[in-house]
Coordinates of C-alpha atoms and ligand atoms in Angstrom, one line a residue:
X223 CA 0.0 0.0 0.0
X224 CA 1.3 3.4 -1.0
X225 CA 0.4 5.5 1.5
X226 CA 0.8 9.8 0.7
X227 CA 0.6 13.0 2.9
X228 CA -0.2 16.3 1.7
X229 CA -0.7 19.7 4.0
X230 CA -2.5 22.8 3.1
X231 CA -4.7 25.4 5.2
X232 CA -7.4 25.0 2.9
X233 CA -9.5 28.3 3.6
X234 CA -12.4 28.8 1.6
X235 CA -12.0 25.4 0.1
X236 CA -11.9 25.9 -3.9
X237 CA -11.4 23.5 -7.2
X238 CA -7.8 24.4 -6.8
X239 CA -7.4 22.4 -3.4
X240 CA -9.7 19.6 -4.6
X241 CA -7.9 19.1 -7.7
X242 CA -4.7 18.9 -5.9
X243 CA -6.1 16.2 -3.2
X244 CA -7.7 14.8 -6.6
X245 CA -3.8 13.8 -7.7
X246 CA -2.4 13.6 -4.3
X247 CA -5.2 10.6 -3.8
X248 CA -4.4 9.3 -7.5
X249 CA -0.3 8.7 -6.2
X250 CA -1.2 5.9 -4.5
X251 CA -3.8 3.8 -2.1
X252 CA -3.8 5.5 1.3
X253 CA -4.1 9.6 1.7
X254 CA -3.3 11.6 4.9
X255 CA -4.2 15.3 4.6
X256 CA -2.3 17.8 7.4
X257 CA -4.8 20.5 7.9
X258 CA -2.6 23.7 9.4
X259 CA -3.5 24.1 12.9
X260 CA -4.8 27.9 13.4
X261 CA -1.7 29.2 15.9
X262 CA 0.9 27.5 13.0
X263 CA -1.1 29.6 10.5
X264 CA -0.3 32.9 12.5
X265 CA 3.4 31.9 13.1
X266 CA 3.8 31.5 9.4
X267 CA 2.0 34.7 8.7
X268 CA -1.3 33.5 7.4
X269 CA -3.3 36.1 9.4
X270 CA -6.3 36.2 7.0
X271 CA -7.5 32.6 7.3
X272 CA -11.2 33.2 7.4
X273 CA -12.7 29.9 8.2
X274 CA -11.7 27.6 11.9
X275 CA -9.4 24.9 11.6
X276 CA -12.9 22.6 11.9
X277 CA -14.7 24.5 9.3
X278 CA -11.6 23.2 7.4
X279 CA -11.1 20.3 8.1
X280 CA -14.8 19.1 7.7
X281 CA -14.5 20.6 3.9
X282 CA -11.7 18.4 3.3
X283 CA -13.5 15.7 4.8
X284 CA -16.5 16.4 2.6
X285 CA -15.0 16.2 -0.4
X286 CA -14.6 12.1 0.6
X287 CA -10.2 12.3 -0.3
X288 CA -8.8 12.1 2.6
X289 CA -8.5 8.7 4.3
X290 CA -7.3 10.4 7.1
X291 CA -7.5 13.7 8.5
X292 CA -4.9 15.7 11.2
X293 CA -3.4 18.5 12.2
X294 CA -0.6 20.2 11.1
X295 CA 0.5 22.6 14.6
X296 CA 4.5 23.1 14.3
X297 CA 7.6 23.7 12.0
X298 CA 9.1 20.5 11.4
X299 CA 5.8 18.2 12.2
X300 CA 6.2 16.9 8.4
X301 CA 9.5 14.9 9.3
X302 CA 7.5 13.3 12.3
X303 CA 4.3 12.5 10.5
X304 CA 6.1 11.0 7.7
X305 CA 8.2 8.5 10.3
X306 CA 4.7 7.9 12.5
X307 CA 2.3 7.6 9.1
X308 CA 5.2 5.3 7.4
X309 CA 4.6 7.9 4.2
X310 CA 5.8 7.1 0.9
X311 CA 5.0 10.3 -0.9
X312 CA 5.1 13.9 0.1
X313 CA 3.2 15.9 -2.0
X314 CA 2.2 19.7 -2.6
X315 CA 1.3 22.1 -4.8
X316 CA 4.1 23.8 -7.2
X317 CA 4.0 27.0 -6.1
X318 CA 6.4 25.1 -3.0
X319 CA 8.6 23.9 -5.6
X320 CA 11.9 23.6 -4.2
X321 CA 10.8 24.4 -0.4
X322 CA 10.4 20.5 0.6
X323 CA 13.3 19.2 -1.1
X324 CA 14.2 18.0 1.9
X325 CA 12.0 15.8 2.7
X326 CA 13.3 13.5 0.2
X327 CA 16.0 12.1 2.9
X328 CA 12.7 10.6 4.1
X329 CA 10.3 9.6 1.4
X330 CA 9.7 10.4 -2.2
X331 CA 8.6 14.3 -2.5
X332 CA 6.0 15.2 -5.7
X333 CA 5.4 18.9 -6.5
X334 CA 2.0 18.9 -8.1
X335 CA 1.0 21.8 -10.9
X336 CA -0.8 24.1 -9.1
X337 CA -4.1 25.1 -10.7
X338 CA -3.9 28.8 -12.2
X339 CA -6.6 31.5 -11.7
X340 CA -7.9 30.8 -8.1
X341 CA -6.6 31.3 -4.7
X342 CA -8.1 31.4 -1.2
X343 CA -6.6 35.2 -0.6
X344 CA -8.6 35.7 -4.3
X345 CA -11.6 34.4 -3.1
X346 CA -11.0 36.8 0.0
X347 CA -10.5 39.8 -1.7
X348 CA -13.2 39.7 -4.3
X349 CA -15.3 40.2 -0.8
X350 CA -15.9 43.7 -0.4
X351 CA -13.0 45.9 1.3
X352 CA -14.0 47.8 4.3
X353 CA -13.1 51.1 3.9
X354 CA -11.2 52.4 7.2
X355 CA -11.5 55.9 8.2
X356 CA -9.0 56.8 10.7
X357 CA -9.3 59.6 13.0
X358 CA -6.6 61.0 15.9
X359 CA -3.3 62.3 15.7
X360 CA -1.1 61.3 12.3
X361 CA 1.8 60.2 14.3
X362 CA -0.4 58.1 17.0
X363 CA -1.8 56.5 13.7
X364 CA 1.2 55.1 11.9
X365 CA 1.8 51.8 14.1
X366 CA -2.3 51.2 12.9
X367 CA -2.3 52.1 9.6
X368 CA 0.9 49.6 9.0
X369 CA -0.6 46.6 11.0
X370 CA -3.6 47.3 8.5
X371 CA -1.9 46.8 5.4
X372 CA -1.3 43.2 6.7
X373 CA -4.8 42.3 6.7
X374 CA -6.8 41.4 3.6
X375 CA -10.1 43.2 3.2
X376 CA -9.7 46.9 4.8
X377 CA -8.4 49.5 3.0
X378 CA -8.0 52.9 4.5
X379 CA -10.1 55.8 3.6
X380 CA -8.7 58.5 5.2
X381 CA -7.9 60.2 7.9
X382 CA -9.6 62.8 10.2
X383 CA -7.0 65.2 12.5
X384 CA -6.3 68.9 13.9
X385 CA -3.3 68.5 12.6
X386 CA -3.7 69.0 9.3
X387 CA -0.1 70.3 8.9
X388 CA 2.4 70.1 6.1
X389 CA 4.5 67.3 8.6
X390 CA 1.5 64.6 7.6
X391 CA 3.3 61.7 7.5
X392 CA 3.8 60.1 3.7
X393 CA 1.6 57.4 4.0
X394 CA -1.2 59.2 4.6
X395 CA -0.9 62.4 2.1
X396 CA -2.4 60.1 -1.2
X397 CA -5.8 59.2 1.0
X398 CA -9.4 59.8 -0.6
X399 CA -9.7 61.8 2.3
X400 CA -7.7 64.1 4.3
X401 CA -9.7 66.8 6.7
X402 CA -10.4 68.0 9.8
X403 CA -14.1 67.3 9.6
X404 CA -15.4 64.0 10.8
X405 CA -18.3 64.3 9.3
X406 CA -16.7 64.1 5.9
X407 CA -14.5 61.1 6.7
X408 CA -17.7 58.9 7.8
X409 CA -19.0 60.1 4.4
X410 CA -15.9 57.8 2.9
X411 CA -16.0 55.0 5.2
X412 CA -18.0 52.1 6.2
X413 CA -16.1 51.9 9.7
X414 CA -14.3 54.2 12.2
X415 CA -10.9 53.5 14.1
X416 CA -11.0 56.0 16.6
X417 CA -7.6 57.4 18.5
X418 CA -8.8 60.6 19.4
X419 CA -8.5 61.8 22.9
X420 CA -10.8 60.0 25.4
X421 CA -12.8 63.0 26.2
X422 CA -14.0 62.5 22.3
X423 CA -14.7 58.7 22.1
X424 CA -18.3 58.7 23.4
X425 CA -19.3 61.2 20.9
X426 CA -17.3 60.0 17.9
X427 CA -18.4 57.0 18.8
X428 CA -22.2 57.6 18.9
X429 CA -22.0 60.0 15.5
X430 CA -20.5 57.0 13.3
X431 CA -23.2 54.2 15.4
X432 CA -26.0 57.0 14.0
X433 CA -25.1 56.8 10.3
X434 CA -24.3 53.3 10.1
X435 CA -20.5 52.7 10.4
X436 CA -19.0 50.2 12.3
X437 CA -16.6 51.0 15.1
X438 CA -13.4 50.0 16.4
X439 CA -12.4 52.5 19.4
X440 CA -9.6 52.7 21.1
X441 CA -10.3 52.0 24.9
X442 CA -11.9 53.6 26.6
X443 CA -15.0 53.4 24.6
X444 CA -16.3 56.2 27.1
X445 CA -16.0 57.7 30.3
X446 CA -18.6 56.5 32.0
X447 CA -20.1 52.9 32.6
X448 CA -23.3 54.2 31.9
X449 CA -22.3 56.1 28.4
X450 CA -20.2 52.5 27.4
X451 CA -23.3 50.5 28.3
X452 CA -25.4 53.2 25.8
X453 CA -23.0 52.4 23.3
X454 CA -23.0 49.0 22.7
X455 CA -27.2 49.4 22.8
X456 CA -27.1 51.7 20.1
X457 CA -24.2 49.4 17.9
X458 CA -27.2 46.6 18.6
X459 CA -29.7 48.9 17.7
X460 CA -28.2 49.9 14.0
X461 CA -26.7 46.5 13.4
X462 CA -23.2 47.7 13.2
X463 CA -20.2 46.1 15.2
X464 CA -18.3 48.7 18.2
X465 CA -15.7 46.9 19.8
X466 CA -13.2 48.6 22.2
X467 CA -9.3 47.9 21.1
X468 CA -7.2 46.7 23.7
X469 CA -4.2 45.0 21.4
X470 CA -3.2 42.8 24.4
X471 CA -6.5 40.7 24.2
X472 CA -5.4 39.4 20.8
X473 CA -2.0 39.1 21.6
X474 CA -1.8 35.1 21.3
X475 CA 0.4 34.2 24.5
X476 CA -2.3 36.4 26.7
X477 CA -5.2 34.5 25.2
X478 CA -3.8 31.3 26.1
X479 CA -2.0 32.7 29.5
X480 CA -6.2 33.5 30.0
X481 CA -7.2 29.8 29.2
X482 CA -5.0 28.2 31.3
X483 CA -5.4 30.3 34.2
X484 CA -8.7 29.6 33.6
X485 CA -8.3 25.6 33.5
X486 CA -7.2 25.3 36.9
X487 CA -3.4 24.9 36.1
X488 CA -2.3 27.0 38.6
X489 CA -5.5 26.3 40.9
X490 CA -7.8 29.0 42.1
X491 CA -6.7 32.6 42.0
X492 CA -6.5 34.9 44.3
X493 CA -4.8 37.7 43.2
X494 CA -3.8 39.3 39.8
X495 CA -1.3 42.0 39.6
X496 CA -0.1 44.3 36.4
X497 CA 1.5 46.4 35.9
X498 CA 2.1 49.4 32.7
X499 CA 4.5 52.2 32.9
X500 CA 6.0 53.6 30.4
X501 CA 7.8 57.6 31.1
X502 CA 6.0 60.1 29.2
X503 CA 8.2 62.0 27.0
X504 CA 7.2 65.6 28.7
X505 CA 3.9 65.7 26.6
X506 CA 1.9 65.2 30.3
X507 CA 3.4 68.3 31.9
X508 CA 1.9 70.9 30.6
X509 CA -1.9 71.6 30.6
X510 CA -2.0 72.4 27.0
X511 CA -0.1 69.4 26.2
X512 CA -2.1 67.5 29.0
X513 CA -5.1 67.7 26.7
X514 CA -3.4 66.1 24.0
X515 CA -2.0 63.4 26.2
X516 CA -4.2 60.5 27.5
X517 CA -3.6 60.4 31.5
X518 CA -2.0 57.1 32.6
X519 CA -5.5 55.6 33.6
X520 CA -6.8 56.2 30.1
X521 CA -3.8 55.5 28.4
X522 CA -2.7 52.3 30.1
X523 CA -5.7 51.4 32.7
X524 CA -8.1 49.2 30.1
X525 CA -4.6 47.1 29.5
X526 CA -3.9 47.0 33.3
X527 CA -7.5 45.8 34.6
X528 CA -8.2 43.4 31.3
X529 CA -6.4 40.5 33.1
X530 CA -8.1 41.6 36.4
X531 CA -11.9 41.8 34.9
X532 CA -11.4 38.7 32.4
X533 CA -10.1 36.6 35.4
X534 CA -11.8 37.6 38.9
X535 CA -15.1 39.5 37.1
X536 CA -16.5 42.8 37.0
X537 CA -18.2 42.6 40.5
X538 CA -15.5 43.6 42.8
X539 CA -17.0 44.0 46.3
X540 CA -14.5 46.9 46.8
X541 CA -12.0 48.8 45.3
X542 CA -9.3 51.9 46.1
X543 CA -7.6 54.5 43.6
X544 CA -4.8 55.9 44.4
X545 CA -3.3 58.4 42.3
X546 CA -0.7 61.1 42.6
X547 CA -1.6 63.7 40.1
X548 CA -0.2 66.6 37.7
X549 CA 0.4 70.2 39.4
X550 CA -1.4 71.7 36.4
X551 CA -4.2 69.5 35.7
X552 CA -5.8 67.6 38.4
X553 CA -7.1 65.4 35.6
X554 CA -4.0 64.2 34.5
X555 CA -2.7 61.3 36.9
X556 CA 1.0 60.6 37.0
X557 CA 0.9 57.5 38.5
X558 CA -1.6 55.6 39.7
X559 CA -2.2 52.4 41.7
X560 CA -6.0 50.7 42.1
X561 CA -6.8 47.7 44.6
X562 CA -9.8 45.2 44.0
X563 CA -11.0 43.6 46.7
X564 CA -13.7 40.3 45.7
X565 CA -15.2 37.8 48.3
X566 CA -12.2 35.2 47.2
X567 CA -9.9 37.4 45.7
X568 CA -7.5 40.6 45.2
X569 CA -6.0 42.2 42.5
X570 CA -3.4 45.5 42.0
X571 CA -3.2 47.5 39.0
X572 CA 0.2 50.4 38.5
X573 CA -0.2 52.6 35.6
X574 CA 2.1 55.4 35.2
X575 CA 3.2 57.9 32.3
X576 CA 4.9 59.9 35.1
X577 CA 6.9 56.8 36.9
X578 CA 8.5 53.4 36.2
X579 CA 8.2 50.4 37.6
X580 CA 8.7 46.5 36.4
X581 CA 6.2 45.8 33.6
X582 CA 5.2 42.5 34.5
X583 CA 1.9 40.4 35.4
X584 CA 1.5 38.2 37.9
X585 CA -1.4 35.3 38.6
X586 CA -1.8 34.2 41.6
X587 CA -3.1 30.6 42.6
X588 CA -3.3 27.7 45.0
X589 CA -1.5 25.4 43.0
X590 CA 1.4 27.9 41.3
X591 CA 1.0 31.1 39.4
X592 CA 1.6 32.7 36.1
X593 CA 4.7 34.9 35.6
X594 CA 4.6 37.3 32.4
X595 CA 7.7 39.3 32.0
X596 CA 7.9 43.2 30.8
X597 CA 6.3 44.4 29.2
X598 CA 3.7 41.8 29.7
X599 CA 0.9 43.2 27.4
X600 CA 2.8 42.8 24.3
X601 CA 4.2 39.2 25.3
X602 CA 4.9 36.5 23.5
X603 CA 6.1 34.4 26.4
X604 CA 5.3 33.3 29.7
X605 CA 5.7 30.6 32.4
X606 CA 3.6 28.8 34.5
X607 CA 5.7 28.6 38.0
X608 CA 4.9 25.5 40.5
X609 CA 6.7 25.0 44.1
X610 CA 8.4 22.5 42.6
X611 CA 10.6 24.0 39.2
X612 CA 10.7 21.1 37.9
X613 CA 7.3 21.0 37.5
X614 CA 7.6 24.8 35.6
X615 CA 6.0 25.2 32.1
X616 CA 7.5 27.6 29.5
X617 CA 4.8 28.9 26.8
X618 CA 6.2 30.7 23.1
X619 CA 3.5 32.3 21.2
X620 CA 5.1 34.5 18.1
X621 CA 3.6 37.6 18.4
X622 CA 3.9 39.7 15.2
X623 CA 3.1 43.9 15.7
X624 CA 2.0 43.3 19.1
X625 CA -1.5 42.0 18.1
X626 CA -2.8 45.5 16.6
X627 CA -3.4 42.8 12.9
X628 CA -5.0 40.1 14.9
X629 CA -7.3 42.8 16.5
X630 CA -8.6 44.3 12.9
X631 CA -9.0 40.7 11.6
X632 CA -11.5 40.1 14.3
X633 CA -13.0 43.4 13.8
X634 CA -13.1 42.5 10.2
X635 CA -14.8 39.1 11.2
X636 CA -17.0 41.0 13.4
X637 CA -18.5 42.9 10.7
X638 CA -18.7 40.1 7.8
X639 CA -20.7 37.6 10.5
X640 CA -22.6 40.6 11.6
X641 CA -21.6 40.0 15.6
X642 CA -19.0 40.0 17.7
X643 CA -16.1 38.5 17.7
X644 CA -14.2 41.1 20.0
X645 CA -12.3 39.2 22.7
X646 CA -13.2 42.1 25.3
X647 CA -16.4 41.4 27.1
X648 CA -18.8 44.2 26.8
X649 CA -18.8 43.9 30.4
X650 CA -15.3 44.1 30.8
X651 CA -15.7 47.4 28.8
X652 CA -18.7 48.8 31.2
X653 CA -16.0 48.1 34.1
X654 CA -13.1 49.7 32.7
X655 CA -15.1 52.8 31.6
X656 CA -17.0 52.8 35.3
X657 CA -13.0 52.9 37.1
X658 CA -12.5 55.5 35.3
X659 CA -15.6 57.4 36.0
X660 CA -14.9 56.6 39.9
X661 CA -11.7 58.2 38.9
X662 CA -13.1 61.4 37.6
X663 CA -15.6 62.1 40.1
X664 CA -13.1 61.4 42.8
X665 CA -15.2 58.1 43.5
X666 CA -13.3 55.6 46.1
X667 CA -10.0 57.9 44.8
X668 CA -7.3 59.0 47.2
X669 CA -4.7 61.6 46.2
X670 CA -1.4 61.2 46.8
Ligands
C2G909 N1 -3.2 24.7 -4.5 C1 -3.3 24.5 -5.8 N2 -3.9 25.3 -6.7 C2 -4.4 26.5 -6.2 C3 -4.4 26.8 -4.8 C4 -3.7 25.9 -3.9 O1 -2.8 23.4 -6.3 N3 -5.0 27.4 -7.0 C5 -2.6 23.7 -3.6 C6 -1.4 24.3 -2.8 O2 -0.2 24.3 -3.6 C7 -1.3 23.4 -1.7 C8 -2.8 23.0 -1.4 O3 -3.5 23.4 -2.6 O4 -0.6 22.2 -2.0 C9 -3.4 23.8 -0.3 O5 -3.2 25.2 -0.5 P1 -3.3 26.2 0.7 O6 -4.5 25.9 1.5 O7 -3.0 27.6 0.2 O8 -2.1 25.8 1.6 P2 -0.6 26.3 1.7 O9 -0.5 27.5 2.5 O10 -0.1 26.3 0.3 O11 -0.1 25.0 2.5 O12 3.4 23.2 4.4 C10 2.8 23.1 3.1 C11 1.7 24.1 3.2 O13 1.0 23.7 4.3 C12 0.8 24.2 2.0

């Protein structure tokens, strides 16, 4: 019996992949397709996959080719497979011609013609682009605007800023549209990323939800738990998608730090501490400036308190602010330093423009804890620490532009499914914009 092995991620499954599994089936008696796991997808770039790994793998399995069905997760898997599946043939499409050669010290490798005129990322694009009107300051915008171009279906529509000055960065001088009027960008765009100052979000926000556009804002969404809560009604009322951007959620190595904490692997938690500093460069020193610049609680606090709210829940039974503030705008907080107190539970949040301190993120349990180095919210490693090190457990998720692309695919998805596929709760959001309400009106707050 010969037996073959073929890979492929096989999105949007087309006559392109079934012809291939077509030949690869005709090479001999027995074949094995390797159907790329979603986190191996992500390492090696493919960002745009839009279907799960099990919508994909049961359209392989449809298509009745496959004698056997698994999952390809790692560089390197191939050589195993082929030793554990006792593979004859390797085989793929030519467009790999050359990158499996290889392979040949362990079985006989076949580059197949690949079929011309359709492609997955084809497929993908003849879907509509969203066009992406971005609106803050140019040079807050860049890091966005260059994760976009990594995601299939958004294109950028223009930009809305004060700063309409003759430093507007390159990238964004050959937009449809360039103004200071937001009104005009929503007229080019079916969605809004908003990076404005959060004094602006709720009613940028609510403008766009009222004529139709979809919303990705930069946290937080609002000011007030009551105004975020309003929000999201109004994004259900319209039918359009707001999710609040926090990068870290999407940041793969957080997402599964979450599940496992989650499991039980380090037992039950009782306390979660971050910590985000990072030194202003002046900007929050002068009450001009100060306007400009986000305070450390808006700038860093929806970061600090995700881990806390997605772990120990919105319902604290009590909580302190402390925060040391600006001489010229009582507003602007330097530094400051919350404590949650739940019935089985505590948690610590540092944010700071105006100090520094050690970056890191801690997860408390009965069993062990979770130890995420600095600067923790754009990690792609972490351990899981037990009394016993030799029982410790290392975790590398490849993290590519510190999960900003990952965050507008799921925006994307968000919009084509027509619901939510943000990984912030809406009641994470609610909490994070009620803190810093409490924070504003002096609300459980202590100066220091
Ligand atoms: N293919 C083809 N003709 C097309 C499109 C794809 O023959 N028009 C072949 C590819 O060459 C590949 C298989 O169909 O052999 C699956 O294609 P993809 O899903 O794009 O997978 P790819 O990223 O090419 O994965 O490690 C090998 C890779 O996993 C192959």
């Amino acid at each position: 019996m010969v037996r073959v092995i073929t890979y492929g991620t096989f999105d949007l499954l087309h006559y392109g992949h079934i012809r291939l599994l077509e030949r690869a089936k005709a090479l001999g008696d027995y074949l094995i397709v390797g159907v790329t796991g979603d986190d191996f997808d992500k390492t090696r770039g493919k960002i745009n996959v839009q279907q799960s790994l099990m919508e994909r793998v049961e359209a392989v399995r449809a298509t009745g080719l496959a004698d056997e069905i698994i999952i390809e997760e790692y560089e390197g898997q191939k050589i195993d497979d082929i030793r554990r599946y006792h593979i004859d043939i390797f085989t793929v499409g030519s467009d790999w011609k050359g990158k499996f050669d290889y392979l040949n010290a362990y079985c006989k490798v076949i580059y197949l013609d690949r079929t011309e005129g359709i492609s997955s990322s084809e497929i993908r694009s003849q879907r509509r682009e969203i066009r992406l009107g971005l609106t803050g300051m140019p040079e807050d915008l860049l890091k966005f605007q260059r994760e976009s171009s990594f995601v299939n279906g958004v294109t950028i529509s223009g930009i809305c800023t004060e700063e309409l000055t003759e430093e507007l960065p390159e990238v964004f001088r050959t937009l449809p549209c360039i103004t200071d009027s937001y009104e005009e960008l929503l007229k080019y765009s079916d969605a809004l990323y908003i990076l404005s100052h959060p004094s602006r979000h709720y009613e940028e926000v609510k403008t766009a939800l009222e004529a139709g556009k979809h919303v990705l804002c930069e946290a937080p969404v609002a000011l007030s738990a009551q105004q975020c809560k309003e929000l999201f009604a109004l994004a259900r009322e319209k039918k359009c998608v707001l999710m609040e951007g926090i990068k870290t959620a999407y940041s793969t190595a957080y997402y599964r730090l979450l599940l496992l904490a989650k499991s039980g692997q380090i037992g039950k938690i009782v306390s979660v501490d971050a910590t985000c500093t990072r030194l202003e460069d002046g900007r929050g020193n002068s009450p001009e400036q100060t306007n400009r610049s986000w305070n450390s609680l808006c700038d860093w606090g929806p970061t600090a308190m995700l881990p806390v709210f997605q772990l120990l829940g919105t319902d604290c039974r009590e909580k302190q602010i402390i925060s040391h503030l600006s001489e010229q705008d009582p507003f602007y907080d330097v530094f400051t330093r919350i404590h949650f107190i739940y019935p089985e539970a505590a948690a610590s949040v540092k944010v700071g423009k105006g100090a520094k301190a050690e970056g890191d993120l801690i997860i408390s349990g009965t069993k062990g804890y979770i130890y995420v180095p600095a600067p923790w919210w754009k990690t792609d490693y972490f351990e899981i620490r037990y009394e016993n090190p030799a029982e410790n457990k290392r975790y590398f998720y490849q993290l590519d532009g510190e999960g900003i692309r990952y965050e507008i695919v799921a925006f994307l998805k968000s919009i084509e499914r027509g619901r939510s596929n943000s990984y912030v709760e809406e009641e994470v959001s609610q909490a994070i914009a009620g803190v810093i309400e409490d924070f504003y009106k002096r609300k459980d707050t202590r100066e220091i």
